[in-house]
Coordinates of C-alpha atoms in Angstrom, one line a residue:
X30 CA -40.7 2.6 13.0
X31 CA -43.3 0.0 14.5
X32 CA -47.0 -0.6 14.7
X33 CA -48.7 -1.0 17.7
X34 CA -46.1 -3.1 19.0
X35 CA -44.1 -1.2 21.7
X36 CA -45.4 -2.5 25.1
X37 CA -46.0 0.4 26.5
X38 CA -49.1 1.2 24.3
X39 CA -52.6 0.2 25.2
X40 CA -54.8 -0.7 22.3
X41 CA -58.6 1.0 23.0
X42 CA -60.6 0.5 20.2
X43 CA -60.0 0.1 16.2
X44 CA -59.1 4.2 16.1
X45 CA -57.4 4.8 19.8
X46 CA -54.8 3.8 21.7
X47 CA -53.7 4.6 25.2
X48 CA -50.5 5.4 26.6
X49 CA -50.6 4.6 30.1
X50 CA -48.1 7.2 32.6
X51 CA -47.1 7.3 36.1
X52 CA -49.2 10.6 36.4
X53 CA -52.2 9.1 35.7
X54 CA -53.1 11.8 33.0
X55 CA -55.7 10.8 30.2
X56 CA -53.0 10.5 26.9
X57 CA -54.7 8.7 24.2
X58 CA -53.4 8.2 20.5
X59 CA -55.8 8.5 17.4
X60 CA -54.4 6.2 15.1
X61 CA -55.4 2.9 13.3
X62 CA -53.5 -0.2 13.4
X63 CA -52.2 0.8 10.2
X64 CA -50.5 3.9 10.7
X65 CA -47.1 3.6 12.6
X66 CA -45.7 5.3 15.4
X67 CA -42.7 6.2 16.1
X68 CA -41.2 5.1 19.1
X69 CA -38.5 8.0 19.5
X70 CA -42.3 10.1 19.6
X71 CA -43.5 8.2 22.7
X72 CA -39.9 8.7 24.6
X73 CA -40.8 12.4 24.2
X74 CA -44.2 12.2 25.4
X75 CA -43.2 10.6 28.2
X76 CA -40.3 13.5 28.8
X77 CA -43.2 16.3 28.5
X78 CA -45.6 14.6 30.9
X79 CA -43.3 15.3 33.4
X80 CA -44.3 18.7 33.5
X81 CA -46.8 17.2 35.7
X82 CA -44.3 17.3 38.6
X83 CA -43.4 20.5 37.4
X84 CA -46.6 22.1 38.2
X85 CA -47.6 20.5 40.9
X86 CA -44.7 22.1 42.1
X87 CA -45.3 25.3 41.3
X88 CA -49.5 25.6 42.1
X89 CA -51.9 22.8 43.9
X90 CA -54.6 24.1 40.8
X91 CA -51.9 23.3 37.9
X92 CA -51.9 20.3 35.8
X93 CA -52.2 18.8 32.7
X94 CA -55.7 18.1 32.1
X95 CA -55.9 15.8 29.5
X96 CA -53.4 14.7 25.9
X97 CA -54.5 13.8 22.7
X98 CA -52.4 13.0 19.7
X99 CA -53.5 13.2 16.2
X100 CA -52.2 10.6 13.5
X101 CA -49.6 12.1 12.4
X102 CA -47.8 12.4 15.7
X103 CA -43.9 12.1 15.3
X104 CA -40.8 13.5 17.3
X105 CA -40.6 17.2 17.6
X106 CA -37.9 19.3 19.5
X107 CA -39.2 19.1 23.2
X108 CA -42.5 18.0 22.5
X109 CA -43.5 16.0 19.5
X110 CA -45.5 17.0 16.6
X111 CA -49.5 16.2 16.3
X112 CA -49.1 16.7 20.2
X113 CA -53.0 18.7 21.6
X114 CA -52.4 19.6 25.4
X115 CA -55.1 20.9 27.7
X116 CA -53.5 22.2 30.8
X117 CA -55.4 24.4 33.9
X118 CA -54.1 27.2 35.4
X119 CA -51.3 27.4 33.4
X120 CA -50.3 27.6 29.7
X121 CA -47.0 26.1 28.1
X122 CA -45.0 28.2 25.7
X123 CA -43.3 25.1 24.4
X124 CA -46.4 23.1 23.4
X125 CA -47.4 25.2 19.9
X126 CA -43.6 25.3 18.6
X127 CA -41.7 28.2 17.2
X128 CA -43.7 28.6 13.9
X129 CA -46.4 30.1 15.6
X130 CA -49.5 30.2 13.6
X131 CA -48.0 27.8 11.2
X132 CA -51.3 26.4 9.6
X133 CA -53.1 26.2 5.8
X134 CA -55.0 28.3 3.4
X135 CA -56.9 26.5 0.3
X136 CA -58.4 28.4 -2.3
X137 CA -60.7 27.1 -5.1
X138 CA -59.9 29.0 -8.3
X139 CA -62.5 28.9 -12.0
X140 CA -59.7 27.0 -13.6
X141 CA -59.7 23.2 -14.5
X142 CA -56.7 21.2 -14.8
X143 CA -57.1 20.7 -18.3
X144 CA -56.6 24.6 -19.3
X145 CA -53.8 24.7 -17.0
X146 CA -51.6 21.3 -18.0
X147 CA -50.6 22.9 -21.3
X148 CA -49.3 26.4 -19.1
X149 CA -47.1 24.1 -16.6
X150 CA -43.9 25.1 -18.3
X151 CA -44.4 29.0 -18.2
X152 CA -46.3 28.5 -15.0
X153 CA -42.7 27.1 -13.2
X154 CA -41.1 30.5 -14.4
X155 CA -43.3 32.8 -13.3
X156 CA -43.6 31.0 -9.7
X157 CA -40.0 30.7 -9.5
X158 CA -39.7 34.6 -10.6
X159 CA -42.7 35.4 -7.7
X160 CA -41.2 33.4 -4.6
X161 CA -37.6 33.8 -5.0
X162 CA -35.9 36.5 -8.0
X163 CA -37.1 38.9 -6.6
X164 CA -41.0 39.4 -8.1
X165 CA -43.4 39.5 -5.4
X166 CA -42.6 43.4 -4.6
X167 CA -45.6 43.2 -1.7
X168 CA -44.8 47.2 -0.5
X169 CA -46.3 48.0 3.0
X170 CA -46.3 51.1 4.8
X171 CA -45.6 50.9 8.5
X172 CA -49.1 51.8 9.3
X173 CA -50.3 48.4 7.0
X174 CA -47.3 46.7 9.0
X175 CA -48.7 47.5 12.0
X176 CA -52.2 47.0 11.2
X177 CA -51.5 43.1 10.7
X178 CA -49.7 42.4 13.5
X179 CA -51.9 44.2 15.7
X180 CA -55.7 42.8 14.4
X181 CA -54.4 40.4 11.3
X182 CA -56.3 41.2 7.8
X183 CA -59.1 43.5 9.1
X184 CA -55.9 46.1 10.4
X185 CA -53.9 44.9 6.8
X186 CA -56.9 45.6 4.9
X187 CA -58.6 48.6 6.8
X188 CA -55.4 50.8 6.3
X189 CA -56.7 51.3 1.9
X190 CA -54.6 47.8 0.9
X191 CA -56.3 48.5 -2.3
X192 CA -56.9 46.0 -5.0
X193 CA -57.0 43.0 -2.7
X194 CA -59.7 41.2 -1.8
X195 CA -61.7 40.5 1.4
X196 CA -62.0 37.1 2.9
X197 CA -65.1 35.9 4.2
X198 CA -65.4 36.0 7.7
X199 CA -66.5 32.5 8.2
X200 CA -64.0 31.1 5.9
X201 CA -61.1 31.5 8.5
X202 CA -60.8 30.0 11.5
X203 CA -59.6 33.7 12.1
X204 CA -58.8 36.6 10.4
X205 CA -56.9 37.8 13.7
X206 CA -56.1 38.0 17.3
X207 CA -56.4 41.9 18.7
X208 CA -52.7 42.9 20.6
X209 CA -52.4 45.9 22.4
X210 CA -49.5 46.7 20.4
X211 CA -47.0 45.5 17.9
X212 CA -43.9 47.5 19.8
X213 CA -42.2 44.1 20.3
X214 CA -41.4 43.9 16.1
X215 CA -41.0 47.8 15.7
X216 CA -38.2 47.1 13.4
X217 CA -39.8 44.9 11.4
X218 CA -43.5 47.6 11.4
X219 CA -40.7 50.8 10.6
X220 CA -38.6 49.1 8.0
X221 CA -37.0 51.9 5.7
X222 CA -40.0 54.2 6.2
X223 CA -42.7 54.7 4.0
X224 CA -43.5 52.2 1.6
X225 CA -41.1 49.6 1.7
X226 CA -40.2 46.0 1.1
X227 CA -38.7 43.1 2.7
X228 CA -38.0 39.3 2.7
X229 CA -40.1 38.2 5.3
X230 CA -43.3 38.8 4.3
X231 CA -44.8 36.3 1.5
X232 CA -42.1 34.2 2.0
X233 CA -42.9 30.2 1.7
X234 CA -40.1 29.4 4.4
X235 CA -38.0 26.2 4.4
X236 CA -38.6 22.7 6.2
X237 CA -42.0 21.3 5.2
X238 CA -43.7 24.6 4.5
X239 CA -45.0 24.7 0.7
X240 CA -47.0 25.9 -1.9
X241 CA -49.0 23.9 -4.1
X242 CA -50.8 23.9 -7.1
X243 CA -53.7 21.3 -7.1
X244 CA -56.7 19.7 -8.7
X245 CA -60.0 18.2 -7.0
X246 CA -59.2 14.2 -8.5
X247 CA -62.3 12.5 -6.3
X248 CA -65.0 13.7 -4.6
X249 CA -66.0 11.8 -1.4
X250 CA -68.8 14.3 0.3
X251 CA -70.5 16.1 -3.1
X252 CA -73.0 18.1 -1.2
X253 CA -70.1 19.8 1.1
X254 CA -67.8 20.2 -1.8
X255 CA -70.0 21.8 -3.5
X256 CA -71.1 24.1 -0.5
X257 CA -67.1 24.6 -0.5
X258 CA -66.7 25.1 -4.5
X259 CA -65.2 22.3 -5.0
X260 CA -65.8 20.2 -8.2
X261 CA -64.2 17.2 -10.2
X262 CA -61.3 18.6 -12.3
X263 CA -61.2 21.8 -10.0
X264 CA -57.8 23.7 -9.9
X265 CA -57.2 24.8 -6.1
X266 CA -54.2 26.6 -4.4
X267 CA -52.9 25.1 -1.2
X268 CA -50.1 26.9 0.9
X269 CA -48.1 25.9 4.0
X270 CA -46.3 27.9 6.2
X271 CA -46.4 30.8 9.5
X272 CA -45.0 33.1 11.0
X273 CA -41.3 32.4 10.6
X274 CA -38.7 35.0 12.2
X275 CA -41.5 37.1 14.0
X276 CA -42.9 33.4 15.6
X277 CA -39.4 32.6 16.5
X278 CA -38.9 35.6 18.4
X279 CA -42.2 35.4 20.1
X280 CA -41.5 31.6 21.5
X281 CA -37.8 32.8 22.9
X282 CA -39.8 36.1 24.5
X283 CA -42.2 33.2 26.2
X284 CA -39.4 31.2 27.5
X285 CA -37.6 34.2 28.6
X286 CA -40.5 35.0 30.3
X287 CA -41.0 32.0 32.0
X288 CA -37.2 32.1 33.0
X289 CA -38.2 35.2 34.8
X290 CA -41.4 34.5 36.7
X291 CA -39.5 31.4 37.6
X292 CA -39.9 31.1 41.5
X293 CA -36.4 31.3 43.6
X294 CA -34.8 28.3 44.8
X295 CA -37.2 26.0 42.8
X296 CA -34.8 24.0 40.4
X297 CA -35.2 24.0 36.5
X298 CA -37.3 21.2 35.3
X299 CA -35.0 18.6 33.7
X300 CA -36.9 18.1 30.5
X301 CA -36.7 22.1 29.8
X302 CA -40.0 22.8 29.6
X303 CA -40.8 25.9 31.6
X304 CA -44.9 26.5 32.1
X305 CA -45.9 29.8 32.9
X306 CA -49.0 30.1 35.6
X307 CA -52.2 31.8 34.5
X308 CA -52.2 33.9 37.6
X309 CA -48.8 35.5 36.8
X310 CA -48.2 38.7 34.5
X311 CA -48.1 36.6 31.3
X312 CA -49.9 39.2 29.1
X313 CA -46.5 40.6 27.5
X314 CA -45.7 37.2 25.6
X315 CA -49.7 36.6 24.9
X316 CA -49.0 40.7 22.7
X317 CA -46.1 39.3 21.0
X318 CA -47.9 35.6 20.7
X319 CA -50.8 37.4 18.8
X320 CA -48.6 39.6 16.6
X321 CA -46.6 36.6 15.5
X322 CA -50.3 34.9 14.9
X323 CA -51.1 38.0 13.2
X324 CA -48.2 38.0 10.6
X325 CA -49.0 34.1 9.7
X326 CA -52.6 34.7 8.5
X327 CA -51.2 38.2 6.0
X328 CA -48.4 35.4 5.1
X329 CA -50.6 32.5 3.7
X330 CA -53.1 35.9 2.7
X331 CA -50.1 36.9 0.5
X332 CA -48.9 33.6 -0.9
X333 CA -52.3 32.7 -1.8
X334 CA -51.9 36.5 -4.0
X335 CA -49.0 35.4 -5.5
X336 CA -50.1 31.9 -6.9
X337 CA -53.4 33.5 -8.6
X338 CA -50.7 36.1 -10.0
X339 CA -48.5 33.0 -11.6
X340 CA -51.8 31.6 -12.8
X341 CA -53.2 34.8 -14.5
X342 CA -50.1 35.7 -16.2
X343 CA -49.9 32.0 -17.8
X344 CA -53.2 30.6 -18.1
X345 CA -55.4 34.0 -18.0
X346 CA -58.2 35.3 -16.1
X347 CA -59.7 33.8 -12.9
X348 CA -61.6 33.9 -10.1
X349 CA -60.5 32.4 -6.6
X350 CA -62.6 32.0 -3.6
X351 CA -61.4 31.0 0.0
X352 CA -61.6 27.8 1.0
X353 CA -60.6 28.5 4.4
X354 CA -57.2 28.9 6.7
X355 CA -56.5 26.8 9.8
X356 CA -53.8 27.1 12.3
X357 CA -51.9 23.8 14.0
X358 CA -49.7 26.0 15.8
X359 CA -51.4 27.8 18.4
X360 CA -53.2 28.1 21.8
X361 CA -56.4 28.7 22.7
X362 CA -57.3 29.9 26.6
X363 CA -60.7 30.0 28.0
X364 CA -61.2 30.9 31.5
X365 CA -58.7 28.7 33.9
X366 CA -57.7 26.0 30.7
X367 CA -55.7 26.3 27.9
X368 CA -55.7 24.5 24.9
X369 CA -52.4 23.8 22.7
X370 CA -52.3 22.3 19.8
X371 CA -48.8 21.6 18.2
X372 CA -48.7 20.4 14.7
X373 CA -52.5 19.4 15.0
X374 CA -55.8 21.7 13.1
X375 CA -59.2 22.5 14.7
X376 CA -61.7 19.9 13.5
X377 CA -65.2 21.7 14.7
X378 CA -68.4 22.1 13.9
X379 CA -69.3 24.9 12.1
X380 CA -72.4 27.3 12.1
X381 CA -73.1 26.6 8.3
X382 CA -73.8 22.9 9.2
X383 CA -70.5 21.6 7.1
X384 CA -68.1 21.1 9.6
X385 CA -65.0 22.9 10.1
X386 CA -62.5 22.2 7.1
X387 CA -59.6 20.0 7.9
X388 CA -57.2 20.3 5.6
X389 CA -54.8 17.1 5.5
X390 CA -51.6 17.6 2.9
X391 CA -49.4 14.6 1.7
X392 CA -46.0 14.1 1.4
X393 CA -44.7 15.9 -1.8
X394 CA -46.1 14.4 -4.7
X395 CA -48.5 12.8 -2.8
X396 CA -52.9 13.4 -2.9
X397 CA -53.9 15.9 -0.1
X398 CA -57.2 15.7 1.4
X399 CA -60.1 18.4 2.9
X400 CA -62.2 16.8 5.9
X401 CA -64.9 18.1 7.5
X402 CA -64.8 18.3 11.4
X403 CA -67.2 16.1 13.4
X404 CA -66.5 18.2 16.5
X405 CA -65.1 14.9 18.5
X406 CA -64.7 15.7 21.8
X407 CA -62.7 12.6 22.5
X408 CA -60.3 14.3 20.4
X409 CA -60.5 17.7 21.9
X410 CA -61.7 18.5 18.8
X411 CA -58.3 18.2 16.8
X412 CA -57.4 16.6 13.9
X413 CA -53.8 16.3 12.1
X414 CA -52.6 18.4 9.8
X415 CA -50.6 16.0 7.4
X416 CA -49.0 12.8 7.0
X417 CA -46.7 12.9 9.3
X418 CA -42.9 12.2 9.5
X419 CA -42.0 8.5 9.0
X420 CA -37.7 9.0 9.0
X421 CA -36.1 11.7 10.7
X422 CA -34.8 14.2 8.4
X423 CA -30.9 12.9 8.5
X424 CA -31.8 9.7 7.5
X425 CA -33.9 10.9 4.6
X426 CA -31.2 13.1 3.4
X427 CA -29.0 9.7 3.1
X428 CA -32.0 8.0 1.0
X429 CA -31.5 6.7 -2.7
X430 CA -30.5 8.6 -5.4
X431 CA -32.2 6.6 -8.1
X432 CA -35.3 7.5 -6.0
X433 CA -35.0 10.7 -6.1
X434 CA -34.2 10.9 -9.4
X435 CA -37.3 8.6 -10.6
X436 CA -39.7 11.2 -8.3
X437 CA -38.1 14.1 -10.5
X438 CA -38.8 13.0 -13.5
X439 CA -42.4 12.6 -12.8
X440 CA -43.0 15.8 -10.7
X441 CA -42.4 19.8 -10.8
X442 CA -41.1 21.1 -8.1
X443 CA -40.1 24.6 -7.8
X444 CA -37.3 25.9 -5.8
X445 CA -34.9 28.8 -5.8
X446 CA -32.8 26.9 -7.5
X447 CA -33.2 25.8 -11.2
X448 CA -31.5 22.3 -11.5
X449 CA -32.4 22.4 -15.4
X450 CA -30.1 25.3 -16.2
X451 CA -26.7 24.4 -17.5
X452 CA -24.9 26.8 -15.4
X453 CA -26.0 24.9 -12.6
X454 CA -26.0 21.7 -13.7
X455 CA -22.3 21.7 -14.0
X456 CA -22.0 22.8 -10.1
X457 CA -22.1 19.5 -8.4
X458 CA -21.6 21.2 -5.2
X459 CA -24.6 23.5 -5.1
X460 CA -26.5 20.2 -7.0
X461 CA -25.4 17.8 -4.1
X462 CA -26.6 20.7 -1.3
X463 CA -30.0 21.0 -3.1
X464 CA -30.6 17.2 -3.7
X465 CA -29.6 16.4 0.2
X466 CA -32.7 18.8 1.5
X467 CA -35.0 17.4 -1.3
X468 CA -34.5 14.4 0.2
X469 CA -35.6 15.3 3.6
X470 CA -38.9 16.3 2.3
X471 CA -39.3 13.6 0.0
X472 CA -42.3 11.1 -0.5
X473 CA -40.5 8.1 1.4
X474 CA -39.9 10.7 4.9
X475 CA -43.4 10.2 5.4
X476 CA -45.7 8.1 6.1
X477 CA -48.7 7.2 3.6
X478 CA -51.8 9.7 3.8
X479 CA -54.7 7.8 3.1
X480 CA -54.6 5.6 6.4
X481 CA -53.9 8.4 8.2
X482 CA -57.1 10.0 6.6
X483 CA -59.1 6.6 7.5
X484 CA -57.7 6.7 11.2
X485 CA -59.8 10.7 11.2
X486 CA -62.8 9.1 9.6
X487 CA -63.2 5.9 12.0
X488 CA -62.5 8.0 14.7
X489 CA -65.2 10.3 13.8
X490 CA -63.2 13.2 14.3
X491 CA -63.5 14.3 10.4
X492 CA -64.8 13.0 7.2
X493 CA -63.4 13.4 3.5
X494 CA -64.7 15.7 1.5
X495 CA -62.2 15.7 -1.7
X496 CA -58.7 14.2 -2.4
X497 CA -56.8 16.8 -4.2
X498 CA -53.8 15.8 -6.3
X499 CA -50.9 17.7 -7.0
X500 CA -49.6 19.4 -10.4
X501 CA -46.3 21.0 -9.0
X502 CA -45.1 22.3 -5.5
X503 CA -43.2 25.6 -4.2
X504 CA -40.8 24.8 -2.0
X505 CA -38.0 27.6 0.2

């Protein structure tokens, strides 16, 4: 890892650098001196702007408009992480990753951290009990199944989910995305018929995806956290995660599908990634695109359920309000553009006058932070949505023990696995297993937040509202 010394960078301004491209298209990197970047991240960015040849190729109106990346851009599989892309006349299936919809939901409870300390004990065992033996029970019928992934919580919600509550409108970037039809996860809507249950749905997932119990520790903006709810001492919820097997499936139907509207005699693109024009019949992957988008809000909906459920049962009674949900995995077309956003969160305004909430996670262990969108058009209004990876995840599972051991000792985190029972304890093969893929999402994998929070705020892209710090974390 290096700062702002690989030669091919072009330093703009205190917030901004450029990368400069035989293709002549507009790639600029939000990030302060401070904040590294990876040069393994720049190799790839330099891969994907070769789908500039691509399209030319394909359409004289094709090409890739413009590229921003946010500060927490790092190597992805094809096309980095924290990558924004605006293309015309064409969209790229690649450029919002597999997870679709993978994005953030915050929720401000009536709790303070000082009733819940003493409950931190009983609170592990009940989350552990919720997110993996087997507790959550969520039963759906295939009419509530369908009703998500055809119109996302109004379709979950309007078919009598009784007993749950009703997010505000304006406290999600959006509570769905209308699809013709959900006939491309009919296994998934059927299930056993009737009432049923299954693994996927309020499921945390694995890699960085979380769940995380928090507390407001400083308040930056105190007229916008307090529009939000948020106050000194404040116990929030924060979860992580998408739309798992139903987005992987979507992303292999839209690069099947570009595989097929591929012209004849035109050669694959070498890098691999296959755009798919605007003016071609790309409405079946848009259904299944939507249905996946669909599944992800109900997801963070439920996860959000089942942490007030932990919290009830140990600490008691409690009310929650949305703080909001933002996607980083998604597109977003309007007219003849496209706008994708891989890894990187909306940072608009907002008709309440706050600003969008950004919602900026640390590494595990690590503050978090909400922002307020400025609406920077220099950034096509994006902003990142964490830290960022600082060492690949092979290297981290190869970092020191004593670390690990030292980050343990001072922090919960809950996993499937209970390294405090004896039965286990005496199993150093399932032990080593569990310590090697903590280590991939330990603190020293990524880089620090709080410059990448200051590269946001000098860029004017968003401004801090509250640094949240963490009390324990979910992980799959």
């Amino acid at each position: 890892m290096q700062k702002r010394t690989d030669p091919r960078l072009v330093r703009l301004d205190e917030s901004w650098t450029s990368l400069p491209n035989p293709y002549d298209i507009p790639v600029e990197i939000c990030a302060s001196p401070d904040v590294p970047i990876e040069p393994a991240a720049l190799d790839e960015l330099l891969t994907v702007l070769e789908t500039q040849r691509t399209l030319e190729t394909l359409s004289p109106e094709a090409r890739i408009e413009r590229v921003v990346c946010t500060p927490d851009f790092h190597k992805g599989a094809g096309i980095p992480i924290g990558t924004v892309l605006q293309t015309r006349a064409a969209l790229v299936p690649q450029a919002v990753g597999n997870d679709i919809n993978c994005g953030m939901r915050v929720e401000a409870t009536s709790l303070t951290v000082d009733e819940v300390r003493p409950h931190l004990d009983d609170l592990e065992r009940r989350l552990r009990h919720l997110f993996f033996e087997g507790g959550r029970r969520i039963g759906l019928t295939p009419a509530q199944r369908e009703g998500l992934l055809r119109f996302g919580l109004p379709g979950l919600l309007g078919e009598g989910f009784a007993g749950h509550a009703v997010d505000a409108a304006d406290r999600l970037h959006a509570a769905g995305f209308p699809a013709d039809s959900a006939d491309g996860f009919r296994d998934w809507v059927t299930s056993g018929g009737g009432t049923s249950y299954d693994s996927l749905i309020g499921s945390v997932g694995g890699g960085n995806h979380f769940a995380e119990l928090q507390y407001v520790a400083a308040v930056h903006d105190g007229p916008t956290a307090y529009a939000w709810g948020l106050t000194p001492g404040r116990i929030v919820t924060m979860v992580h995660t998408g739309s798992l097997a139903l987005g992987h499936q979507a992303g292999a139907t839209g690069r099947d599908l570009a595989r097929k509207l591929w012209p004849s005699g035109v050669p694959l693109p070498t890098n691999g990634i296959l755009p798919i024009l605007l003016d071609k019949p790309w409405q079946r992957y848009l259904t299944g695109f939507h249905n996946a988008a669909n599944f992800a809000i109900g997801n963070r909906y439920f996860l959000s359920q089942m942490m007030r459920t932990a919290l009830a049962g140990a600490v008691g009674d409690l009310d929650a309000r949305l703080v909001y949900d933002a996607p980083h995995n998604l597109l977003w077309p309007s007219g003849d553009t496209v706008l994708h956003r891989k890894g990187a969160t909306p940072a608009g305004l907002s008709d309440d006058g706050w600003g969008e909430p950004v919602i900026v996670p640390g590494s595990m262990g690590a503050p978090s932070y909400l922002l307020r969108g400025l609406g920077e058009a220099r950034a096509l209004t994006s902003a990142c949505h964490g830290a960022g990876r600082s060492i690949p995840r092979g290297a981290a599972a190869k970092g020191s023990d004593d670390e690990l051991d030292a980050f343990l000792r001072d922090f919960r985190v809950v996993t499937p696995l209970n390294h405090r029972d004896p039965a286990i304890a005496t199993r150093r093969d399932i032990i080593t297993a569990w310590r090697r893929d903590l280590k991939q999402e330990a603190p020293w994998a990524y880089k620090e937040v709080r410059p990448v929070v200051d590269s946001l705020r000098t860029a004017g892209v968003a401004e801090p509202v509250v640094e949240l710090r963490p009390l324990l974390t979910v992980k799959g």
